[in-house]
Amino acid sequence: MNGSGYNNSKDARTIGKAAVTHILHITDFHFLAEPGQTLLGVDTEQSFAAVLEHAGHAPWKPDLALLTGDLVQDPCHSSYERLKQRLSALGIPCYCLPGNHDDPRLMSELLPSENVHVQHRIMLDPWQIVCLDSTISGKASGRLSDEQLGLLEQSLRNHPDRYTLIALHHHVIPSGSRWMDTMVLENASEFLAITQKYPHARAVVFGHVHQEIDKVFGRLRLLATPSTCFQFKPFSPNFALDIAAPGYRWIELYADGTIGTRVERLTDVPAGLEFTSNGY
Ligand SMILES: [Fe+2]
């Protein structure tokens, strides 16, 4: 990665005839209270930095980064301030929403800066991104409040001319891991029913599951992205770590409403990862 954050050598805003928006999706950083601390043996901040370094080698500058929760493990001044500094150094707009490990109030208070934003809607002609808060105070599972569902429906109803990408923290379909699926979005069926009424709703992107998911529900693409630190083993009945490396996702939004996407990963699993852990 260069000093400004990204390699600007190639302007990739157009691919073929279609204008495209490049999104860097990163999720579940789990920053700890102090630098150098580890979680499940992993220095989560160092792993986050390694992921950004990897993404920085792309031959385009992302138009924005989308951050879908569990930004920190320890919601405190130090963890959010260190994250804010790292995001500011990226030099691209970064849009954040909370996960179950975050403190939404503290996050909204500490993170916003010139290029770091906590907001519900991002307008990208001819797209919009709707960012939802699925957290329930004091619980690991997720639910969309009536207010959040209303915001989604209002965004879809009021902007029929905008293709829509929806972002939230919790998974909206079962992952196949019994322990993880105790935390699936509680009112996922209500959420999905709204999306199905609006054909311009194109995709949902989320974190929480610390693994890649790419499925289709009706016209909707459902995308989960690996964590920037440790990964959970897919289809495991109980908590188990995976041998997959940290990763991130590229999302390309085209002017004709189509989406391109792929997951990229680091070469190695973080040093020190405690595979035998049975929880965190
Ligand atoms: Fe997480």
mmCIF file of C-alpha atoms and ligand atoms in Angstrom:
data_model
loop_
_atom_site.group_PDB
_atom_site.id
_atom_site.type_symbol
_atom_site.label_atom_id
_atom_site.label_comp_id
_atom_site.label_asym_id
_atom_site.label_seq_id
_atom_site.Cartn_x
_atom_site.Cartn_y
_atom_site.Cartn_z
ATOM 1 C CA MET A 1 0.000 0.000 0.000
ATOM 2 C CA ASN A 2 1.307 3.422 -0.791
ATOM 3 C CA GLY A 3 1.325 6.307 1.651
ATOM 4 C CA SER A 4 -2.068 7.634 0.632
ATOM 5 C CA GLY A 5 -3.625 4.220 1.060
ATOM 6 C CA TYR A 6 -4.233 3.037 -2.473
ATOM 7 C CA ASN A 7 -2.535 2.638 -5.807
ATOM 8 C CA ASN A 8 -3.971 5.245 -8.142
ATOM 9 C CA SER A 9 -2.103 4.102 -11.224
ATOM 10 C CA LYS A 10 -5.196 2.844 -13.037
ATOM 11 C CA ASP A 11 -8.584 4.482 -13.066
ATOM 12 C CA ALA A 12 -10.982 1.543 -13.099
ATOM 13 C CA ARG A 13 -14.210 3.513 -12.848
ATOM 14 C CA THR A 14 -15.255 2.108 -16.184
ATOM 15 C CA ILE A 15 -15.043 -1.511 -17.225
ATOM 16 C CA GLY A 16 -16.255 -2.075 -20.756
ATOM 17 C CA LYS A 17 -19.142 0.275 -21.371
ATOM 18 C CA ALA A 18 -20.619 0.249 -17.893
ATOM 19 C CA ALA A 19 -19.647 2.720 -15.208
ATOM 20 C CA VAL A 20 -18.790 0.855 -12.033
ATOM 21 C CA THR A 21 -18.405 1.627 -8.352
ATOM 22 C CA HIS A 22 -15.715 -0.385 -6.561
ATOM 23 C CA ILE A 23 -16.529 -1.226 -2.949
ATOM 24 C CA LEU A 24 -14.123 -2.740 -0.458
ATOM 25 C CA HIS A 25 -16.174 -4.781 2.012
ATOM 26 C CA ILE A 26 -14.343 -5.439 5.275
ATOM 27 C CA THR A 27 -15.908 -6.795 8.440
ATOM 28 C CA ASP A 28 -15.440 -8.178 11.948
ATOM 29 C CA PHE A 29 -12.101 -6.627 12.913
ATOM 30 C CA HIS A 30 -12.570 -7.162 16.668
ATOM 31 C CA PHE A 31 -10.085 -4.475 17.747
ATOM 32 C CA LEU A 32 -9.099 -4.901 21.382
ATOM 33 C CA ALA A 33 -8.703 -2.311 24.110
ATOM 34 C CA GLU A 34 -4.930 -2.050 23.821
ATOM 35 C CA PRO A 35 -2.537 -2.388 20.877
ATOM 36 C CA GLY A 36 -0.768 -5.765 20.742
ATOM 37 C CA GLN A 37 -3.488 -7.617 22.654
ATOM 38 C CA THR A 38 -4.674 -10.890 21.147
ATOM 39 C CA LEU A 39 -8.010 -12.658 20.800
ATOM 40 C CA LEU A 40 -7.929 -16.426 20.226
ATOM 41 C CA GLY A 41 -4.180 -15.914 19.832
ATOM 42 C CA VAL A 42 -4.587 -13.346 17.033
ATOM 43 C CA ASP A 43 -3.410 -9.737 17.094
ATOM 44 C CA THR A 44 -6.624 -8.544 15.478
ATOM 45 C CA GLU A 45 -5.341 -5.053 14.694
ATOM 46 C CA GLN A 46 -2.257 -6.458 12.978
ATOM 47 C CA SER A 47 -4.424 -8.825 10.952
ATOM 48 C CA PHE A 48 -6.667 -5.901 9.942
ATOM 49 C CA ALA A 49 -3.590 -3.987 8.773
ATOM 50 C CA ALA A 50 -2.411 -7.004 6.755
ATOM 51 C CA VAL A 51 -5.792 -7.230 5.018
ATOM 52 C CA LEU A 52 -5.716 -3.549 4.066
ATOM 53 C CA GLU A 53 -2.168 -3.955 2.810
ATOM 54 C CA HIS A 54 -3.344 -6.832 0.586
ATOM 55 C CA ALA A 55 -6.319 -4.864 -0.727
ATOM 56 C CA GLY A 56 -4.031 -1.931 -1.416
ATOM 57 C CA HIS A 57 -2.335 -3.886 -4.197
ATOM 58 C CA ALA A 58 -5.499 -3.850 -6.319
ATOM 59 C CA PRO A 59 -5.048 -1.971 -9.611
ATOM 60 C CA TRP A 60 -7.868 0.422 -8.765
ATOM 61 C CA LYS A 61 -8.693 2.809 -5.982
ATOM 62 C CA PRO A 62 -11.940 1.734 -4.255
ATOM 63 C CA ASP A 63 -14.655 4.347 -4.324
ATOM 64 C CA LEU A 64 -15.570 3.485 -0.751
ATOM 65 C CA ALA A 65 -15.157 0.941 2.032
ATOM 66 C CA LEU A 66 -18.158 -0.678 3.695
ATOM 67 C CA LEU A 67 -17.591 -1.874 7.281
ATOM 68 C CA THR A 68 -20.281 -4.187 8.635
ATOM 69 C CA GLY A 69 -19.816 -4.422 12.355
ATOM 70 C CA ASP A 70 -17.855 -6.047 15.154
ATOM 71 C CA LEU A 71 -15.423 -3.283 14.391
ATOM 72 C CA VAL A 72 -14.143 -3.755 17.915
ATOM 73 C CA GLN A 73 -14.231 -6.531 20.512
ATOM 74 C CA ASP A 74 -13.767 -4.058 23.353
ATOM 75 C CA PRO A 75 -15.993 -1.034 22.748
ATOM 76 C CA CYS A 76 -13.942 1.731 24.325
ATOM 77 C CA HIS A 77 -12.248 5.004 23.471
ATOM 78 C CA SER A 78 -8.893 3.403 22.643
ATOM 79 C CA SER A 79 -10.191 0.735 20.260
ATOM 80 C CA TYR A 80 -12.397 3.115 18.252
ATOM 81 C CA GLU A 81 -9.736 5.834 18.139
ATOM 82 C CA ARG A 82 -7.110 3.425 16.786
ATOM 83 C CA LEU A 83 -9.560 2.191 14.174
ATOM 84 C CA LYS A 84 -10.435 5.755 13.229
ATOM 85 C CA GLN A 85 -6.754 6.575 12.694
ATOM 86 C CA ARG A 86 -6.286 3.556 10.446
ATOM 87 C CA LEU A 87 -9.402 4.390 8.429
ATOM 88 C CA SER A 88 -8.408 8.019 8.072
ATOM 89 C CA ALA A 89 -5.079 6.883 6.596
ATOM 90 C CA LEU A 90 -6.941 4.978 3.890
ATOM 91 C CA GLY A 91 -8.078 8.228 2.325
ATOM 92 C CA ILE A 92 -11.345 6.854 0.927
ATOM 93 C CA PRO A 93 -14.883 7.227 2.298
ATOM 94 C CA CYS A 94 -15.501 4.553 4.948
ATOM 95 C CA TYR A 95 -19.092 3.772 5.964
ATOM 96 C CA CYS A 96 -19.552 1.949 9.275
ATOM 97 C CA LEU A 97 -22.431 0.111 10.910
ATOM 98 C CA PRO A 98 -22.426 -1.720 14.263
ATOM 99 C CA GLY A 99 -22.237 -5.406 15.171
ATOM 100 C CA ASN A 100 -23.126 -7.157 18.409
ATOM 101 C CA HIS A 101 -19.686 -6.466 19.903
ATOM 102 C CA ASP A 102 -19.889 -2.741 19.164
ATOM 103 C CA ASP A 103 -21.376 0.034 21.212
ATOM 104 C CA PRO A 104 -23.491 1.862 18.603
ATOM 105 C CA ARG A 105 -23.625 5.056 20.631
ATOM 106 C CA LEU A 106 -19.883 5.193 21.323
ATOM 107 C CA MET A 107 -19.102 4.221 17.754
ATOM 108 C CA SER A 108 -21.263 7.044 16.371
ATOM 109 C CA GLU A 109 -19.648 9.451 18.766
ATOM 110 C CA LEU A 110 -16.002 8.515 18.172
ATOM 111 C CA LEU A 111 -15.601 7.283 14.594
ATOM 112 C CA PRO A 112 -16.946 10.042 12.338
ATOM 113 C CA SER A 113 -14.260 12.200 10.744
ATOM 114 C CA GLU A 114 -13.538 13.696 7.356
ATOM 115 C CA ASN A 115 -13.717 10.338 5.562
ATOM 116 C CA VAL A 116 -15.302 8.042 8.189
ATOM 117 C CA HIS A 117 -19.077 8.033 8.368
ATOM 118 C CA VAL A 118 -21.862 6.352 10.324
ATOM 119 C CA GLN A 119 -25.001 6.916 8.282
ATOM 120 C CA HIS A 120 -28.049 5.065 7.051
ATOM 121 C CA ARG A 121 -27.929 5.757 3.344
ATOM 122 C CA ILE A 122 -25.226 6.249 0.731
ATOM 123 C CA MET A 123 -26.258 7.633 -2.639
ATOM 124 C CA LEU A 124 -24.264 6.407 -5.634
ATOM 125 C CA ASP A 125 -26.025 7.229 -8.846
ATOM 126 C CA PRO A 126 -27.758 4.990 -9.967
ATOM 127 C CA TRP A 127 -27.376 2.959 -6.766
ATOM 128 C CA GLN A 128 -28.059 3.465 -3.081
ATOM 129 C CA ILE A 129 -26.638 1.552 -0.144
ATOM 130 C CA VAL A 130 -28.891 1.204 2.890
ATOM 131 C CA CYS A 131 -27.012 0.566 6.152
ATOM 132 C CA LEU A 132 -29.060 -1.038 8.933
ATOM 133 C CA ASP A 133 -28.394 -1.511 12.640
ATOM 134 C CA SER A 134 -29.320 -5.099 13.571
ATOM 135 C CA THR A 135 -27.903 -5.026 17.095
ATOM 136 C CA ILE A 136 -29.866 -5.710 20.282
ATOM 137 C CA SER A 137 -28.302 -4.181 23.357
ATOM 138 C CA GLY A 138 -26.733 -6.876 25.536
ATOM 139 C CA LYS A 139 -27.405 -9.734 23.119
ATOM 140 C CA ALA A 140 -25.321 -11.502 20.482
ATOM 141 C CA SER A 141 -28.273 -12.204 18.214
ATOM 142 C CA GLY A 142 -29.714 -9.621 15.892
ATOM 143 C CA ARG A 143 -33.060 -8.066 15.087
ATOM 144 C CA LEU A 144 -34.200 -5.162 12.949
ATOM 145 C CA SER A 145 -36.386 -2.765 14.900
ATOM 146 C CA ASP A 146 -39.567 -1.376 13.384
ATOM 147 C CA GLU A 147 -37.613 1.829 12.811
ATOM 148 C CA GLN A 148 -34.878 0.023 10.862
ATOM 149 C CA LEU A 149 -37.401 -1.960 8.802
ATOM 150 C CA GLY A 150 -39.259 1.290 8.134
ATOM 151 C CA LEU A 151 -36.073 2.958 6.994
ATOM 152 C CA LEU A 152 -35.410 0.101 4.605
ATOM 153 C CA GLU A 153 -38.903 0.132 3.160
ATOM 154 C CA GLN A 154 -38.913 3.912 2.850
ATOM 155 C CA SER A 155 -35.564 3.856 1.007
ATOM 156 C CA LEU A 156 -36.823 1.211 -1.411
ATOM 157 C CA ARG A 157 -40.230 2.804 -1.955
ATOM 158 C CA ASN A 158 -38.949 6.355 -2.374
ATOM 159 C CA HIS A 159 -36.156 5.455 -4.779
ATOM 160 C CA PRO A 160 -37.528 2.989 -7.337
ATOM 161 C CA ASP A 161 -34.971 4.306 -9.815
ATOM 162 C CA ARG A 162 -32.004 3.289 -7.662
ATOM 163 C CA TYR A 163 -30.639 -0.237 -7.488
ATOM 164 C CA THR A 164 -30.151 -1.029 -3.830
ATOM 165 C CA LEU A 165 -27.464 -2.791 -1.834
ATOM 166 C CA ILE A 166 -28.430 -3.463 1.792
ATOM 167 C CA ALA A 167 -25.766 -3.807 4.478
ATOM 168 C CA LEU A 168 -26.129 -5.071 8.036
ATOM 169 C CA HIS A 169 -24.139 -7.122 10.538
ATOM 170 C CA HIS A 170 -26.170 -10.274 11.188
ATOM 171 C CA HIS A 171 -26.767 -13.111 8.753
ATOM 172 C CA VAL A 172 -30.253 -13.186 7.219
ATOM 173 C CA ILE A 173 -30.297 -16.869 6.282
ATOM 174 C CA PRO A 174 -29.006 -19.841 8.280
ATOM 175 C CA SER A 175 -25.304 -20.496 7.789
ATOM 176 C CA GLY A 176 -25.599 -24.217 8.510
ATOM 177 C CA SER A 177 -23.619 -23.968 11.763
ATOM 178 C CA ARG A 178 -25.965 -24.726 14.658
ATOM 179 C CA TRP A 179 -24.221 -22.517 17.239
ATOM 180 C CA MET A 180 -23.970 -19.609 14.805
ATOM 181 C CA ASP A 181 -27.558 -19.935 13.692
ATOM 182 C CA THR A 182 -28.803 -19.256 17.204
ATOM 183 C CA MET A 183 -27.798 -15.687 16.307
ATOM 184 C CA VAL A 184 -29.390 -15.408 12.861
ATOM 185 C CA LEU A 185 -31.426 -12.224 12.379
ATOM 186 C CA GLU A 186 -34.554 -12.921 14.455
ATOM 187 C CA ASN A 187 -36.943 -11.279 12.022
ATOM 188 C CA ALA A 188 -35.144 -12.316 8.853
ATOM 189 C CA SER A 189 -38.383 -13.445 7.199
ATOM 190 C CA GLU A 190 -39.911 -10.001 7.711
ATOM 191 C CA PHE A 191 -36.769 -8.374 6.324
ATOM 192 C CA LEU A 192 -36.630 -10.669 3.288
ATOM 193 C CA ALA A 193 -40.352 -10.166 2.607
ATOM 194 C CA ILE A 194 -39.762 -6.419 2.253
ATOM 195 C CA THR A 195 -36.871 -6.936 -0.149
ATOM 196 C CA GLN A 196 -38.989 -9.198 -2.345
ATOM 197 C CA LYS A 197 -41.549 -6.430 -2.946
ATOM 198 C CA TYR A 198 -38.958 -4.249 -4.675
ATOM 199 C CA PRO A 199 -37.164 -5.628 -7.740
ATOM 200 C CA HIS A 200 -34.501 -2.928 -7.505
ATOM 201 C CA ALA A 201 -33.290 -4.454 -4.211
ATOM 202 C CA ARG A 202 -30.295 -6.344 -5.587
ATOM 203 C CA ALA A 203 -28.108 -7.646 -2.781
ATOM 204 C CA VAL A 204 -27.567 -7.955 0.953
ATOM 205 C CA VAL A 205 -24.079 -7.943 2.404
ATOM 206 C CA PHE A 206 -23.249 -8.895 5.979
ATOM 207 C CA GLY A 207 -20.555 -10.124 8.365
ATOM 208 C CA HIS A 208 -20.937 -11.912 11.720
ATOM 209 C CA VAL A 209 -20.435 -15.455 10.368
ATOM 210 C CA HIS A 210 -16.671 -15.036 9.771
ATOM 211 C CA GLN A 211 -16.865 -17.035 6.537
ATOM 212 C CA GLU A 212 -17.817 -16.597 2.902
ATOM 213 C CA ILE A 213 -21.441 -17.090 1.849
ATOM 214 C CA ASP A 214 -22.794 -16.392 -1.635
ATOM 215 C CA LYS A 215 -26.441 -17.392 -2.097
ATOM 216 C CA VAL A 216 -29.528 -16.228 -3.929
ATOM 217 C CA PHE A 217 -32.962 -15.560 -2.433
ATOM 218 C CA GLY A 218 -35.483 -14.674 -5.123
ATOM 219 C CA ARG A 219 -33.827 -11.843 -7.032
ATOM 220 C CA LEU A 220 -31.574 -11.022 -4.125
ATOM 221 C CA ARG A 221 -27.894 -11.924 -3.785
ATOM 222 C CA LEU A 222 -26.904 -12.737 -0.185
ATOM 223 C CA LEU A 223 -23.222 -12.205 0.531
ATOM 224 C CA ALA A 224 -21.202 -12.816 3.691
ATOM 225 C CA THR A 225 -17.541 -11.927 3.860
ATOM 226 C CA PRO A 226 -14.685 -13.447 5.880
ATOM 227 C CA SER A 227 -13.460 -11.615 8.946
ATOM 228 C CA THR A 228 -10.221 -9.668 8.840
ATOM 229 C CA CYS A 229 -9.008 -11.809 11.797
ATOM 230 C CA PHE A 230 -10.083 -15.414 12.607
ATOM 231 C CA GLN A 231 -12.614 -17.532 10.691
ATOM 232 C CA PHE A 232 -15.350 -19.866 11.922
ATOM 233 C CA LYS A 233 -15.513 -23.390 10.538
ATOM 234 C CA PRO A 234 -18.484 -23.752 8.160
ATOM 235 C CA PHE A 235 -21.234 -26.272 8.989
ATOM 236 C CA SER A 236 -19.877 -26.960 12.464
ATOM 237 C CA PRO A 237 -22.511 -27.771 15.130
ATOM 238 C CA ASN A 238 -20.387 -26.143 17.842
ATOM 239 C CA PHE A 239 -17.930 -23.273 17.962
ATOM 240 C CA ALA A 240 -14.841 -24.169 15.926
ATOM 241 C CA LEU A 241 -12.165 -22.151 14.160
ATOM 242 C CA ASP A 242 -11.379 -22.688 10.501
ATOM 243 C CA ILE A 243 -8.011 -22.934 8.816
ATOM 244 C CA ALA A 244 -9.034 -20.313 6.231
ATOM 245 C CA ALA A 245 -7.026 -17.104 6.140
ATOM 246 C CA PRO A 246 -8.395 -13.603 6.863
ATOM 247 C CA GLY A 247 -10.077 -11.949 3.934
ATOM 248 C CA TYR A 248 -12.234 -9.255 2.403
ATOM 249 C CA ARG A 249 -14.606 -8.816 -0.514
ATOM 250 C CA TRP A 250 -14.661 -6.666 -3.605
ATOM 251 C CA ILE A 251 -18.091 -5.572 -4.783
ATOM 252 C CA GLU A 252 -18.588 -3.861 -8.108
ATOM 253 C CA LEU A 253 -21.871 -2.069 -8.707
ATOM 254 C CA TYR A 254 -22.577 -1.530 -12.390
ATOM 255 C CA ALA A 255 -24.822 1.136 -13.865
ATOM 256 C CA ASP A 256 -27.105 -1.505 -15.374
ATOM 257 C CA GLY A 257 -27.899 -2.934 -11.927
ATOM 258 C CA THR A 258 -25.610 -5.949 -12.101
ATOM 259 C CA ILE A 259 -23.069 -6.830 -9.432
ATOM 260 C CA GLY A 260 -19.604 -8.290 -9.620
ATOM 261 C CA THR A 261 -18.044 -9.705 -6.478
ATOM 262 C CA ARG A 262 -15.279 -11.923 -5.188
ATOM 263 C CA VAL A 263 -13.527 -12.710 -1.936
ATOM 264 C CA GLU A 264 -9.788 -12.294 -1.546
ATOM 265 C CA ARG A 265 -7.735 -13.750 1.286
ATOM 266 C CA LEU A 266 -4.300 -13.419 2.786
ATOM 267 C CA THR A 267 -1.912 -16.286 2.094
ATOM 268 C CA ASP A 268 -1.549 -17.404 5.700
ATOM 269 C CA VAL A 269 -3.613 -17.956 8.811
ATOM 270 C CA PRO A 270 -2.568 -15.460 11.530
ATOM 271 C CA ALA A 271 0.401 -16.601 13.604
ATOM 272 C CA GLY A 272 -0.644 -17.817 17.038
ATOM 273 C CA LEU A 273 -4.234 -18.699 16.164
ATOM 274 C CA GLU A 274 -5.499 -21.016 18.898
ATOM 275 C CA PHE A 275 -7.305 -23.683 16.895
ATOM 276 C CA THR A 276 -8.331 -25.649 19.964
ATOM 277 C CA SER A 277 -10.303 -22.784 21.510
ATOM 278 C CA ASN A 278 -13.915 -23.571 22.175
ATOM 279 C CA GLY A 279 -15.225 -20.040 22.360
ATOM 280 C CA TYR A 280 -14.353 -16.424 22.910
HETATM 281 FE FE FE B 1 -17.514 -11.005 14.589
#
